[in-house]
Amino acid sequence: FAHEIAAMRERLEQSRGPRDLKRGLGGQVDVEFLVQMFQLQLGAARPALCETNSWSALEALRAESLVADDEFAELLEAYTFLRQVESRVRVMTNRALDEFPESDAELEKLSRRLGLSGAPEFRALQQRHTRRVRELFLKLTRRQHAS
């Protein structure tokens, strides 16, 4: 499953731009695909993993010792951040959008709605979270593929 999940994720990412919060590199889908990979592989033997809520599913992965405490914390923080950004973008635009704004003026508005100091802080956080989510996605899928 791990290899197939990684391949599906790569195809999905190639169809999206770098500002896509959901399907872009290190986006929400990386976390959701990780959760689903563990559920598909181990859910029958470990029913506690079969949570439909991604936050609860991440907690179940940690409780089952399938992700380390630090991996859990990073995935949870990043997923929560990306979901908050998505929610604020939708409030700002009154549309169901998955991309954060490109213009500095719109990024400043978004940053204020997130309680951040400005666009540079938003960009730094967004890049840190998505980079780390991707690293963990690759690490955990490789580990499951090897087992």
JSON list of C-alpha atoms in Angstrom, two decimals:
[
{"chain": "A", "resi": 1, "resn": "PHE", "atom": "CA", "xyz": [0.00, 0.00, 0.00]},
{"chain": "A", "resi": 2, "resn": "ALA", "atom": "CA", "xyz": [2.74, 2.47, 0.92]},
{"chain": "A", "resi": 3, "resn": "HIS", "atom": "CA", "xyz": [4.25, 2.51, -2.55]},
{"chain": "A", "resi": 4, "resn": "GLU", "atom": "CA", "xyz": [0.83, 2.93, -4.19]},
{"chain": "A", "resi": 5, "resn": "ILE", "atom": "CA", "xyz": [-0.14, 5.71, -1.77]},
{"chain": "A", "resi": 6, "resn": "ALA", "atom": "CA", "xyz": [3.10, 7.58, -2.51]},
{"chain": "A", "resi": 7, "resn": "ALA", "atom": "CA", "xyz": [2.55, 7.22, -6.26]},
{"chain": "A", "resi": 8, "resn": "MET", "atom": "CA", "xyz": [-1.06, 8.44, -6.02]},
{"chain": "A", "resi": 9, "resn": "ARG", "atom": "CA", "xyz": [0.07, 11.38, -3.92]},
{"chain": "A", "resi": 10, "resn": "GLU", "atom": "CA", "xyz": [2.76, 12.32, -6.44]},
{"chain": "A", "resi": 11, "resn": "ARG", "atom": "CA", "xyz": [0.26, 12.28, -9.33]},
{"chain": "A", "resi": 12, "resn": "LEU", "atom": "CA", "xyz": [-2.18, 14.42, -7.38]},
{"chain": "A", "resi": 13, "resn": "GLU", "atom": "CA", "xyz": [0.50, 16.93, -6.46]},
{"chain": "A", "resi": 14, "resn": "GLN", "atom": "CA", "xyz": [1.63, 17.32, -10.07]},
{"chain": "A", "resi": 15, "resn": "SER", "atom": "CA", "xyz": [-1.83, 18.61, -10.97]},
{"chain": "A", "resi": 16, "resn": "ARG", "atom": "CA", "xyz": [-1.65, 21.47, -8.41]},
{"chain": "A", "resi": 17, "resn": "GLY", "atom": "CA", "xyz": [0.29, 24.66, -7.85]},
{"chain": "A", "resi": 18, "resn": "PRO", "atom": "CA", "xyz": [2.69, 25.55, -5.04]},
{"chain": "A", "resi": 19, "resn": "ARG", "atom": "CA", "xyz": [0.05, 27.63, -3.20]},
{"chain": "A", "resi": 20, "resn": "ASP", "atom": "CA", "xyz": [-2.41, 24.74, -2.91]},
{"chain": "A", "resi": 21, "resn": "LEU", "atom": "CA", "xyz": [-2.99, 24.11, 0.80]},
{"chain": "A", "resi": 22, "resn": "LYS", "atom": "CA", "xyz": [-4.69, 20.81, 0.25]},
{"chain": "A", "resi": 23, "resn": "ARG", "atom": "CA", "xyz": [-2.98, 19.04, -2.64]},
{"chain": "A", "resi": 24, "resn": "GLY", "atom": "CA", "xyz": [0.33, 20.91, -2.96]},
{"chain": "A", "resi": 25, "resn": "LEU", "atom": "CA", "xyz": [3.67, 19.71, -1.63]},
{"chain": "A", "resi": 26, "resn": "GLY", "atom": "CA", "xyz": [3.32, 18.91, 2.06]},
{"chain": "A", "resi": 27, "resn": "GLY", "atom": "CA", "xyz": [-0.35, 19.86, 2.04]},
{"chain": "A", "resi": 28, "resn": "GLN", "atom": "CA", "xyz": [-3.29, 18.48, 3.96]},
{"chain": "A", "resi": 29, "resn": "VAL", "atom": "CA", "xyz": [-3.51, 15.48, 1.65]},
{"chain": "A", "resi": 30, "resn": "ASP", "atom": "CA", "xyz": [-0.04, 14.30, 2.72]},
{"chain": "A", "resi": 31, "resn": "VAL", "atom": "CA", "xyz": [-1.34, 13.95, 6.27]},
{"chain": "A", "resi": 32, "resn": "GLU", "atom": "CA", "xyz": [-4.63, 12.41, 5.13]},
{"chain": "A", "resi": 33, "resn": "PHE", "atom": "CA", "xyz": [-2.90, 9.91, 2.84]},
{"chain": "A", "resi": 34, "resn": "LEU", "atom": "CA", "xyz": [-0.56, 8.91, 5.67]},
{"chain": "A", "resi": 35, "resn": "VAL", "atom": "CA", "xyz": [-3.51, 8.26, 7.95]},
{"chain": "A", "resi": 36, "resn": "GLN", "atom": "CA", "xyz": [-5.30, 6.27, 5.26]},
{"chain": "A", "resi": 37, "resn": "MET", "atom": "CA", "xyz": [-2.18, 4.24, 4.48]},
{"chain": "A", "resi": 38, "resn": "PHE", "atom": "CA", "xyz": [-1.94, 3.07, 8.09]},
{"chain": "A", "resi": 39, "resn": "GLN", "atom": "CA", "xyz": [-5.68, 2.43, 8.21]},
{"chain": "A", "resi": 40, "resn": "LEU", "atom": "CA", "xyz": [-5.60, 0.32, 5.06]},
{"chain": "A", "resi": 41, "resn": "GLN", "atom": "CA", "xyz": [-2.56, -1.65, 6.14]},
{"chain": "A", "resi": 42, "resn": "LEU", "atom": "CA", "xyz": [-3.34, -2.14, 9.80]},
{"chain": "A", "resi": 43, "resn": "GLY", "atom": "CA", "xyz": [-6.96, -1.19, 10.44]},
{"chain": "A", "resi": 44, "resn": "ALA", "atom": "CA", "xyz": [-8.29, -4.76, 10.44]},
{"chain": "A", "resi": 45, "resn": "ALA", "atom": "CA", "xyz": [-5.80, -5.80, 13.13]},
{"chain": "A", "resi": 46, "resn": "ARG", "atom": "CA", "xyz": [-5.95, -2.48, 15.00]},
{"chain": "A", "resi": 47, "resn": "PRO", "atom": "CA", "xyz": [-9.54, -1.16, 14.89]},
{"chain": "A", "resi": 48, "resn": "ALA", "atom": "CA", "xyz": [-8.61, 1.86, 17.02]},
{"chain": "A", "resi": 49, "resn": "LEU", "atom": "CA", "xyz": [-6.98, 3.31, 13.88]},
{"chain": "A", "resi": 50, "resn": "CYS", "atom": "CA", "xyz": [-10.29, 3.41, 12.00]},
{"chain": "A", "resi": 51, "resn": "GLU", "atom": "CA", "xyz": [-11.18, 6.97, 12.89]},
{"chain": "A", "resi": 52, "resn": "THR", "atom": "CA", "xyz": [-12.88, 9.14, 10.28]},
{"chain": "A", "resi": 53, "resn": "ASN", "atom": "CA", "xyz": [-11.62, 12.42, 11.75]},
{"chain": "A", "resi": 54, "resn": "SER", "atom": "CA", "xyz": [-8.01, 13.13, 10.75]},
{"chain": "A", "resi": 55, "resn": "TRP", "atom": "CA", "xyz": [-7.09, 14.67, 14.10]},
{"chain": "A", "resi": 56, "resn": "SER", "atom": "CA", "xyz": [-8.48, 11.64, 15.97]},
{"chain": "A", "resi": 57, "resn": "ALA", "atom": "CA", "xyz": [-6.78, 9.30, 13.53]},
{"chain": "A", "resi": 58, "resn": "LEU", "atom": "CA", "xyz": [-3.42, 10.98, 14.13]},
{"chain": "A", "resi": 59, "resn": "GLU", "atom": "CA", "xyz": [-3.94, 10.56, 17.87]},
{"chain": "A", "resi": 60, "resn": "ALA", "atom": "CA", "xyz": [-4.73, 6.87, 17.28]},
{"chain": "A", "resi": 61, "resn": "LEU", "atom": "CA", "xyz": [-1.51, 6.46, 15.29]},
{"chain": "A", "resi": 62, "resn": "ARG", "atom": "CA", "xyz": [0.43, 7.92, 18.20]},
{"chain": "A", "resi": 63, "resn": "ALA", "atom": "CA", "xyz": [-1.45, 5.80, 20.75]},
{"chain": "A", "resi": 64, "resn": "GLU", "atom": "CA", "xyz": [-0.63, 2.68, 18.70]},
{"chain": "A", "resi": 65, "resn": "SER", "atom": "CA", "xyz": [3.07, 3.75, 18.55]},
{"chain": "A", "resi": 66, "resn": "LEU", "atom": "CA", "xyz": [2.98, 3.97, 14.76]},
{"chain": "A", "resi": 67, "resn": "VAL", "atom": "CA", "xyz": [4.27, 7.52, 14.82]},
{"chain": "A", "resi": 68, "resn": "ALA", "atom": "CA", "xyz": [6.62, 8.94, 17.42]},
{"chain": "A", "resi": 69, "resn": "ASP", "atom": "CA", "xyz": [5.47, 11.70, 19.76]},
{"chain": "A", "resi": 70, "resn": "ASP", "atom": "CA", "xyz": [7.53, 14.33, 17.92]},
{"chain": "A", "resi": 71, "resn": "GLU", "atom": "CA", "xyz": [6.21, 13.17, 14.51]},
{"chain": "A", "resi": 72, "resn": "PHE", "atom": "CA", "xyz": [2.66, 13.30, 15.84]},
{"chain": "A", "resi": 73, "resn": "ALA", "atom": "CA", "xyz": [3.18, 16.81, 17.24]},
{"chain": "A", "resi": 74, "resn": "GLU", "atom": "CA", "xyz": [4.61, 18.10, 13.96]},
{"chain": "A", "resi": 75, "resn": "LEU", "atom": "CA", "xyz": [1.90, 16.49, 11.82]},
{"chain": "A", "resi": 76, "resn": "LEU", "atom": "CA", "xyz": [-0.84, 17.75, 14.12]},
{"chain": "A", "resi": 77, "resn": "GLU", "atom": "CA", "xyz": [0.52, 21.30, 14.24]},
{"chain": "A", "resi": 78, "resn": "ALA", "atom": "CA", "xyz": [1.01, 21.47, 10.48]},
{"chain": "A", "resi": 79, "resn": "TYR", "atom": "CA", "xyz": [-2.38, 19.94, 9.66]},
{"chain": "A", "resi": 80, "resn": "THR", "atom": "CA", "xyz": [-4.13, 22.31, 12.05]},
{"chain": "A", "resi": 81, "resn": "PHE", "atom": "CA", "xyz": [-2.28, 25.30, 10.58]},
{"chain": "A", "resi": 82, "resn": "LEU", "atom": "CA", "xyz": [-3.15, 24.33, 7.00]},
{"chain": "A", "resi": 83, "resn": "ARG", "atom": "CA", "xyz": [-6.81, 23.80, 7.90]},
{"chain": "A", "resi": 84, "resn": "GLN", "atom": "CA", "xyz": [-6.91, 27.18, 9.67]},
{"chain": "A", "resi": 85, "resn": "VAL", "atom": "CA", "xyz": [-5.39, 28.89, 6.64]},
{"chain": "A", "resi": 86, "resn": "GLU", "atom": "CA", "xyz": [-7.90, 27.21, 4.36]},
{"chain": "A", "resi": 87, "resn": "SER", "atom": "CA", "xyz": [-10.74, 28.32, 6.61]},
{"chain": "A", "resi": 88, "resn": "ARG", "atom": "CA", "xyz": [-9.51, 31.94, 6.73]},
{"chain": "A", "resi": 89, "resn": "VAL", "atom": "CA", "xyz": [-9.06, 32.04, 2.94]},
{"chain": "A", "resi": 90, "resn": "ARG", "atom": "CA", "xyz": [-12.63, 30.89, 2.51]},
{"chain": "A", "resi": 91, "resn": "VAL", "atom": "CA", "xyz": [-13.90, 33.56, 4.91]},
{"chain": "A", "resi": 92, "resn": "MET", "atom": "CA", "xyz": [-11.88, 36.25, 3.12]},
{"chain": "A", "resi": 93, "resn": "THR", "atom": "CA", "xyz": [-13.08, 35.29, -0.35]},
{"chain": "A", "resi": 94, "resn": "ASN", "atom": "CA", "xyz": [-16.51, 33.87, 0.50]},
{"chain": "A", "resi": 95, "resn": "ARG", "atom": "CA", "xyz": [-15.56, 30.99, -1.81]},
{"chain": "A", "resi": 96, "resn": "ALA", "atom": "CA", "xyz": [-14.34, 27.43, -1.32]},
{"chain": "A", "resi": 97, "resn": "LEU", "atom": "CA", "xyz": [-10.68, 27.94, -2.24]},
{"chain": "A", "resi": 98, "resn": "ASP", "atom": "CA", "xyz": [-7.75, 25.70, -1.39]},
{"chain": "A", "resi": 99, "resn": "GLU", "atom": "CA", "xyz": [-4.98, 28.14, -2.37]},
{"chain": "A", "resi": 100, "resn": "PHE", "atom": "CA", "xyz": [-3.54, 30.92, -0.28]},
{"chain": "A", "resi": 101, "resn": "PRO", "atom": "CA", "xyz": [-3.34, 34.34, -1.98]},
{"chain": "A", "resi": 102, "resn": "GLU", "atom": "CA", "xyz": [-0.45, 35.29, -4.20]},
{"chain": "A", "resi": 103, "resn": "SER", "atom": "CA", "xyz": [-0.41, 39.07, -3.70]},
{"chain": "A", "resi": 104, "resn": "ASP", "atom": "CA", "xyz": [1.38, 40.60, -0.74]},
{"chain": "A", "resi": 105, "resn": "ALA", "atom": "CA", "xyz": [-1.68, 42.73, 0.13]},
{"chain": "A", "resi": 106, "resn": "GLU", "atom": "CA", "xyz": [-3.93, 39.67, 0.34]},
{"chain": "A", "resi": 107, "resn": "LEU", "atom": "CA", "xyz": [-1.28, 37.72, 2.25]},
{"chain": "A", "resi": 108, "resn": "GLU", "atom": "CA", "xyz": [-1.11, 40.57, 4.76]},
{"chain": "A", "resi": 109, "resn": "LYS", "atom": "CA", "xyz": [-4.90, 40.35, 5.28]},
{"chain": "A", "resi": 110, "resn": "LEU", "atom": "CA", "xyz": [-4.68, 36.58, 5.65]},
{"chain": "A", "resi": 111, "resn": "SER", "atom": "CA", "xyz": [-1.79, 36.88, 8.08]},
{"chain": "A", "resi": 112, "resn": "ARG", "atom": "CA", "xyz": [-3.75, 39.29, 10.28]},
{"chain": "A", "resi": 113, "resn": "ARG", "atom": "CA", "xyz": [-6.73, 36.90, 10.29]},
{"chain": "A", "resi": 114, "resn": "LEU", "atom": "CA", "xyz": [-4.35, 34.17, 11.48]},
{"chain": "A", "resi": 115, "resn": "GLY", "atom": "CA", "xyz": [-2.90, 36.38, 14.22]},
{"chain": "A", "resi": 116, "resn": "LEU", "atom": "CA", "xyz": [0.50, 36.60, 12.51]},
{"chain": "A", "resi": 117, "resn": "SER", "atom": "CA", "xyz": [2.72, 39.64, 12.13]},
{"chain": "A", "resi": 118, "resn": "GLY", "atom": "CA", "xyz": [2.56, 39.71, 8.33]},
{"chain": "A", "resi": 119, "resn": "ALA", "atom": "CA", "xyz": [3.19, 37.98, 5.02]},
{"chain": "A", "resi": 120, "resn": "PRO", "atom": "CA", "xyz": [6.84, 37.09, 5.79]},
{"chain": "A", "resi": 121, "resn": "GLU", "atom": "CA", "xyz": [5.81, 35.23, 8.95]},
{"chain": "A", "resi": 122, "resn": "PHE", "atom": "CA", "xyz": [3.02, 33.46, 7.07]},
{"chain": "A", "resi": 123, "resn": "ARG", "atom": "CA", "xyz": [5.38, 32.38, 4.28]},
{"chain": "A", "resi": 124, "resn": "ALA", "atom": "CA", "xyz": [7.95, 31.12, 6.79]},
{"chain": "A", "resi": 125, "resn": "LEU", "atom": "CA", "xyz": [5.35, 29.11, 8.72]},
{"chain": "A", "resi": 126, "resn": "GLN", "atom": "CA", "xyz": [3.71, 27.75, 5.60]},
{"chain": "A", "resi": 127, "resn": "GLN", "atom": "CA", "xyz": [7.05, 26.65, 4.14]},
{"chain": "A", "resi": 128, "resn": "ARG", "atom": "CA", "xyz": [8.26, 25.14, 7.41]},
{"chain": "A", "resi": 129, "resn": "HIS", "atom": "CA", "xyz": [5.05, 23.16, 7.89]},
{"chain": "A", "resi": 130, "resn": "THR", "atom": "CA", "xyz": [4.75, 21.90, 4.33]},
{"chain": "A", "resi": 131, "resn": "ARG", "atom": "CA", "xyz": [8.43, 20.99, 4.12]},
{"chain": "A", "resi": 132, "resn": "ARG", "atom": "CA", "xyz": [8.23, 19.02, 7.36]},
{"chain": "A", "resi": 133, "resn": "VAL", "atom": "CA", "xyz": [4.96, 17.31, 6.42]},
{"chain": "A", "resi": 134, "resn": "ARG", "atom": "CA", "xyz": [6.53, 16.17, 3.16]},
{"chain": "A", "resi": 135, "resn": "GLU", "atom": "CA", "xyz": [9.63, 14.88, 4.98]},
{"chain": "A", "resi": 136, "resn": "LEU", "atom": "CA", "xyz": [7.46, 12.90, 7.39]},
{"chain": "A", "resi": 137, "resn": "PHE", "atom": "CA", "xyz": [5.21, 11.64, 4.59]},
{"chain": "A", "resi": 138, "resn": "LEU", "atom": "CA", "xyz": [8.24, 10.26, 2.74]},
{"chain": "A", "resi": 139, "resn": "LYS", "atom": "CA", "xyz": [9.86, 8.86, 5.88]},
{"chain": "A", "resi": 140, "resn": "LEU", "atom": "CA", "xyz": [6.73, 7.11, 7.12]},
{"chain": "A", "resi": 141, "resn": "THR", "atom": "CA", "xyz": [5.68, 5.72, 3.74]},
{"chain": "A", "resi": 142, "resn": "ARG", "atom": "CA", "xyz": [9.20, 4.37, 3.19]},
{"chain": "A", "resi": 143, "resn": "ARG", "atom": "CA", "xyz": [9.17, 2.79, 6.62]},
{"chain": "A", "resi": 144, "resn": "GLN", "atom": "CA", "xyz": [5.80, 1.14, 6.03]},
{"chain": "A", "resi": 145, "resn": "HIS", "atom": "CA", "xyz": [6.87, 0.01, 2.57]},
{"chain": "A", "resi": 146, "resn": "ALA", "atom": "CA", "xyz": [9.92, -1.70, 4.10]},
{"chain": "A", "resi": 147, "resn": "SER", "atom": "CA", "xyz": [7.87, -3.49, 6.78]}
]
